[in-house]
Amino acid sequence: MKRVSIAVLFSLFAGPVFADGHAPTRGDIAAGQQQFNRQCVACHLVRDPSGNVLAGRNARTGPNLYDVTGRTPGSVDGFRYSDSLKELGATGAAWNEDGFIKFVQDPSRYLKDTLGDRRARARMSYQVRNERHAYDIYAFLHSLAE
């Protein structure tokens, strides 16, 4: 009985611990790597702080996606973000799975809805059309994060 009580207590407290972005994602990492290589490498790469390219090529159109999960939107130094994305970052927002999925499926719509501004725009015009692919890409990027 004592073991059951301890297990129940642990499960009650585990939820908040994993709610900060360390919970497993709903996507498939291997499928996400394939989708990243199909849909994202033309504009993005994943380069760690040591300069090692973990995914992609020397793309410079979009920002480095290393450690994007949990990062403040519009916060990579030296990248020119839209004013709307910088405004989202200024609200204290952070990329989580739900926001990332909505953003990559329709970047400007996500900013309009989130900021409540019908004039909000994103510089990223590409859209990941398949929701499953978006979840997989997030899982792949999450797997490369610190």
mmCIF file of C-alpha atoms in Angstrom:
data_model
loop_
_atom_site.group_PDB
_atom_site.id
_atom_site.type_symbol
_atom_site.label_atom_id
_atom_site.label_comp_id
_atom_site.label_asym_id
_atom_site.label_seq_id
_atom_site.Cartn_x
_atom_site.Cartn_y
_atom_site.Cartn_z
ATOM 1 C CA MET A 1 0.000 0.000 0.000
ATOM 2 C CA LYS A 2 2.825 2.354 0.886
ATOM 3 C CA ARG A 3 4.456 1.815 -2.543
ATOM 4 C CA VAL A 4 1.201 2.612 -4.320
ATOM 5 C CA SER A 5 0.831 5.843 -2.328
ATOM 6 C CA ILE A 6 4.371 6.900 -3.173
ATOM 7 C CA ALA A 7 3.800 6.122 -6.862
ATOM 8 C CA VAL A 8 0.580 8.142 -6.874
ATOM 9 C CA LEU A 9 2.266 11.104 -5.185
ATOM 10 C CA PHE A 10 5.178 10.966 -7.637
ATOM 11 C CA SER A 11 2.815 10.930 -10.616
ATOM 12 C CA LEU A 12 0.950 13.959 -9.263
ATOM 13 C CA PHE A 13 4.157 15.968 -8.966
ATOM 14 C CA ALA A 14 5.737 14.697 -12.184
ATOM 15 C CA GLY A 15 3.233 16.528 -14.390
ATOM 16 C CA PRO A 16 4.429 20.039 -13.527
ATOM 17 C CA VAL A 17 8.068 18.976 -13.832
ATOM 18 C CA PHE A 18 7.554 17.762 -17.385
ATOM 19 C CA ALA A 19 5.231 20.621 -18.344
ATOM 20 C CA ASP A 20 8.199 22.923 -18.963
ATOM 21 C CA GLY A 21 9.036 21.402 -22.333
ATOM 22 C CA HIS A 22 10.874 18.281 -21.238
ATOM 23 C CA ALA A 23 7.904 16.019 -21.877
ATOM 24 C CA PRO A 24 8.134 13.674 -24.816
ATOM 25 C CA THR A 25 6.783 15.256 -27.971
ATOM 26 C CA ARG A 26 3.955 13.820 -30.033
ATOM 27 C CA GLY A 27 6.167 13.491 -33.095
ATOM 28 C CA ASP A 28 8.552 10.873 -34.412
ATOM 29 C CA ILE A 29 12.218 11.919 -34.355
ATOM 30 C CA ALA A 30 13.354 9.827 -37.348
ATOM 31 C CA ALA A 31 10.416 10.987 -39.461
ATOM 32 C CA GLY A 32 11.137 14.539 -38.301
ATOM 33 C CA GLN A 33 14.703 14.314 -39.538
ATOM 34 C CA GLN A 34 13.424 13.224 -42.953
ATOM 35 C CA GLN A 35 10.882 16.049 -43.039
ATOM 36 C CA PHE A 36 13.468 18.595 -41.898
ATOM 37 C CA ASN A 37 15.704 17.465 -44.760
ATOM 38 C CA ARG A 38 12.801 17.778 -47.214
ATOM 39 C CA GLN A 39 11.117 20.941 -46.030
ATOM 40 C CA CYS A 40 13.450 23.038 -43.902
ATOM 41 C CA VAL A 41 17.066 22.763 -45.109
ATOM 42 C CA ALA A 42 16.620 25.251 -47.923
ATOM 43 C CA CYS A 43 16.306 28.012 -45.312
ATOM 44 C CA HIS A 44 17.401 26.620 -41.924
ATOM 45 C CA LEU A 45 20.199 24.730 -40.262
ATOM 46 C CA VAL A 46 20.841 23.458 -36.784
ATOM 47 C CA ARG A 47 24.284 24.520 -35.532
ATOM 48 C CA ASP A 48 25.335 24.039 -31.922
ATOM 49 C CA PRO A 49 27.295 26.689 -29.964
ATOM 50 C CA SER A 50 30.575 24.940 -30.864
ATOM 51 C CA GLY A 51 29.861 25.470 -34.558
ATOM 52 C CA ASN A 52 28.982 21.861 -35.365
ATOM 53 C CA VAL A 53 26.208 21.577 -37.951
ATOM 54 C CA LEU A 54 23.806 18.959 -36.592
ATOM 55 C CA ALA A 55 21.286 19.247 -39.436
ATOM 56 C CA GLY A 56 20.954 21.145 -42.666
ATOM 57 C CA ARG A 57 23.494 22.954 -44.756
ATOM 58 C CA ASN A 58 24.805 26.499 -44.707
ATOM 59 C CA ALA A 59 21.353 27.995 -45.228
ATOM 60 C CA ARG A 60 21.063 31.609 -44.138
ATOM 61 C CA THR A 61 17.517 32.570 -45.103
ATOM 62 C CA GLY A 62 16.066 31.488 -41.760
ATOM 63 C CA PRO A 63 17.538 31.512 -38.271
ATOM 64 C CA ASN A 64 19.529 28.688 -36.704
ATOM 65 C CA LEU A 65 17.036 26.280 -35.119
ATOM 66 C CA TYR A 66 19.414 24.893 -32.503
ATOM 67 C CA ASP A 67 17.696 24.764 -29.115
ATOM 68 C CA VAL A 68 14.534 26.326 -30.583
ATOM 69 C CA THR A 69 12.306 24.401 -28.179
ATOM 70 C CA GLY A 70 11.739 26.695 -25.219
ATOM 71 C CA ARG A 71 13.491 29.650 -26.881
ATOM 72 C CA THR A 72 11.987 33.125 -27.041
ATOM 73 C CA PRO A 73 10.605 33.874 -30.523
ATOM 74 C CA GLY A 74 12.715 36.336 -32.482
ATOM 75 C CA SER A 75 15.771 36.007 -30.265
ATOM 76 C CA VAL A 76 18.628 34.714 -32.449
ATOM 77 C CA ASP A 77 21.251 37.468 -32.576
ATOM 78 C CA GLY A 78 22.001 38.826 -36.015
ATOM 79 C CA PHE A 79 18.798 37.583 -37.678
ATOM 80 C CA ARG A 80 16.257 40.040 -39.072
ATOM 81 C CA TYR A 81 12.873 38.953 -37.763
ATOM 82 C CA SER A 82 9.557 40.540 -38.617
ATOM 83 C CA ASP A 83 8.372 43.186 -36.172
ATOM 84 C CA SER A 84 5.448 40.909 -35.305
ATOM 85 C CA LEU A 85 7.695 38.004 -34.300
ATOM 86 C CA LYS A 86 9.850 40.337 -32.208
ATOM 87 C CA GLU A 87 6.650 41.634 -30.584
ATOM 88 C CA LEU A 88 5.640 38.062 -29.748
ATOM 89 C CA GLY A 89 9.031 37.482 -28.143
ATOM 90 C CA ALA A 90 8.668 40.675 -26.108
ATOM 91 C CA THR A 91 5.523 39.233 -24.493
ATOM 92 C CA GLY A 92 7.654 36.599 -22.767
ATOM 93 C CA ALA A 93 6.429 33.804 -25.039
ATOM 94 C CA ALA A 94 8.590 30.744 -25.666
ATOM 95 C CA TRP A 95 8.403 28.160 -28.426
ATOM 96 C CA ASN A 96 6.563 25.117 -27.183
ATOM 97 C CA GLU A 97 5.154 22.246 -29.206
ATOM 98 C CA ASP A 98 1.691 23.751 -29.690
ATOM 99 C CA GLY A 99 2.934 27.187 -30.751
ATOM 100 C CA PHE A 100 5.621 25.764 -33.021
ATOM 101 C CA ILE A 101 3.111 23.492 -34.804
ATOM 102 C CA LYS A 102 0.674 26.347 -35.388
ATOM 103 C CA PHE A 103 3.436 28.703 -36.514
ATOM 104 C CA VAL A 104 5.029 26.402 -39.096
ATOM 105 C CA GLN A 105 1.635 25.538 -40.550
ATOM 106 C CA ASP A 106 0.700 29.190 -41.127
ATOM 107 C CA PRO A 107 3.214 31.693 -39.721
ATOM 108 C CA SER A 108 1.320 34.934 -40.340
ATOM 109 C CA ARG A 109 -2.034 33.486 -39.196
ATOM 110 C CA TYR A 110 -0.394 32.296 -35.976
ATOM 111 C CA LEU A 111 1.000 35.767 -35.286
ATOM 112 C CA LYS A 112 -2.319 37.456 -36.112
ATOM 113 C CA ASP A 113 -4.216 35.141 -33.778
ATOM 114 C CA THR A 114 -1.667 35.178 -30.963
ATOM 115 C CA LEU A 115 -1.056 38.923 -30.986
ATOM 116 C CA GLY A 116 -4.657 39.857 -31.787
ATOM 117 C CA ASP A 117 -3.403 42.019 -34.654
ATOM 118 C CA ARG A 118 -4.826 41.453 -38.122
ATOM 119 C CA ARG A 119 -1.814 43.250 -39.630
ATOM 120 C CA ALA A 120 0.766 40.962 -38.013
ATOM 121 C CA ARG A 121 3.097 39.280 -40.491
ATOM 122 C CA ALA A 122 5.893 36.747 -40.470
ATOM 123 C CA ARG A 123 8.837 36.745 -42.839
ATOM 124 C CA MET A 124 8.576 32.973 -43.146
ATOM 125 C CA SER A 125 6.215 32.326 -46.028
ATOM 126 C CA TYR A 126 6.710 28.550 -46.231
ATOM 127 C CA GLN A 127 4.016 26.413 -44.617
ATOM 128 C CA VAL A 128 4.299 22.823 -43.453
ATOM 129 C CA ARG A 129 1.013 21.566 -44.861
ATOM 130 C CA ASN A 130 0.811 18.241 -43.022
ATOM 131 C CA GLU A 131 0.226 18.521 -39.263
ATOM 132 C CA ARG A 132 1.877 15.133 -38.623
ATOM 133 C CA HIS A 133 5.025 16.375 -40.398
ATOM 134 C CA ALA A 134 5.018 19.503 -38.234
ATOM 135 C CA TYR A 135 4.915 17.381 -35.051
ATOM 136 C CA ASP A 136 7.709 15.191 -36.398
ATOM 137 C CA ILE A 137 9.907 18.206 -37.222
ATOM 138 C CA TYR A 138 9.363 19.564 -33.711
ATOM 139 C CA ALA A 139 10.321 16.180 -32.207
ATOM 140 C CA PHE A 140 13.506 16.133 -34.284
ATOM 141 C CA LEU A 141 14.493 19.666 -33.285
ATOM 142 C CA HIS A 142 13.639 18.914 -29.650
ATOM 143 C CA SER A 143 15.955 15.877 -29.776
ATOM 144 C CA LEU A 144 18.876 18.115 -30.813
ATOM 145 C CA ALA A 145 18.322 20.683 -28.046
ATOM 146 C CA GLU A 146 20.487 20.950 -24.919
#
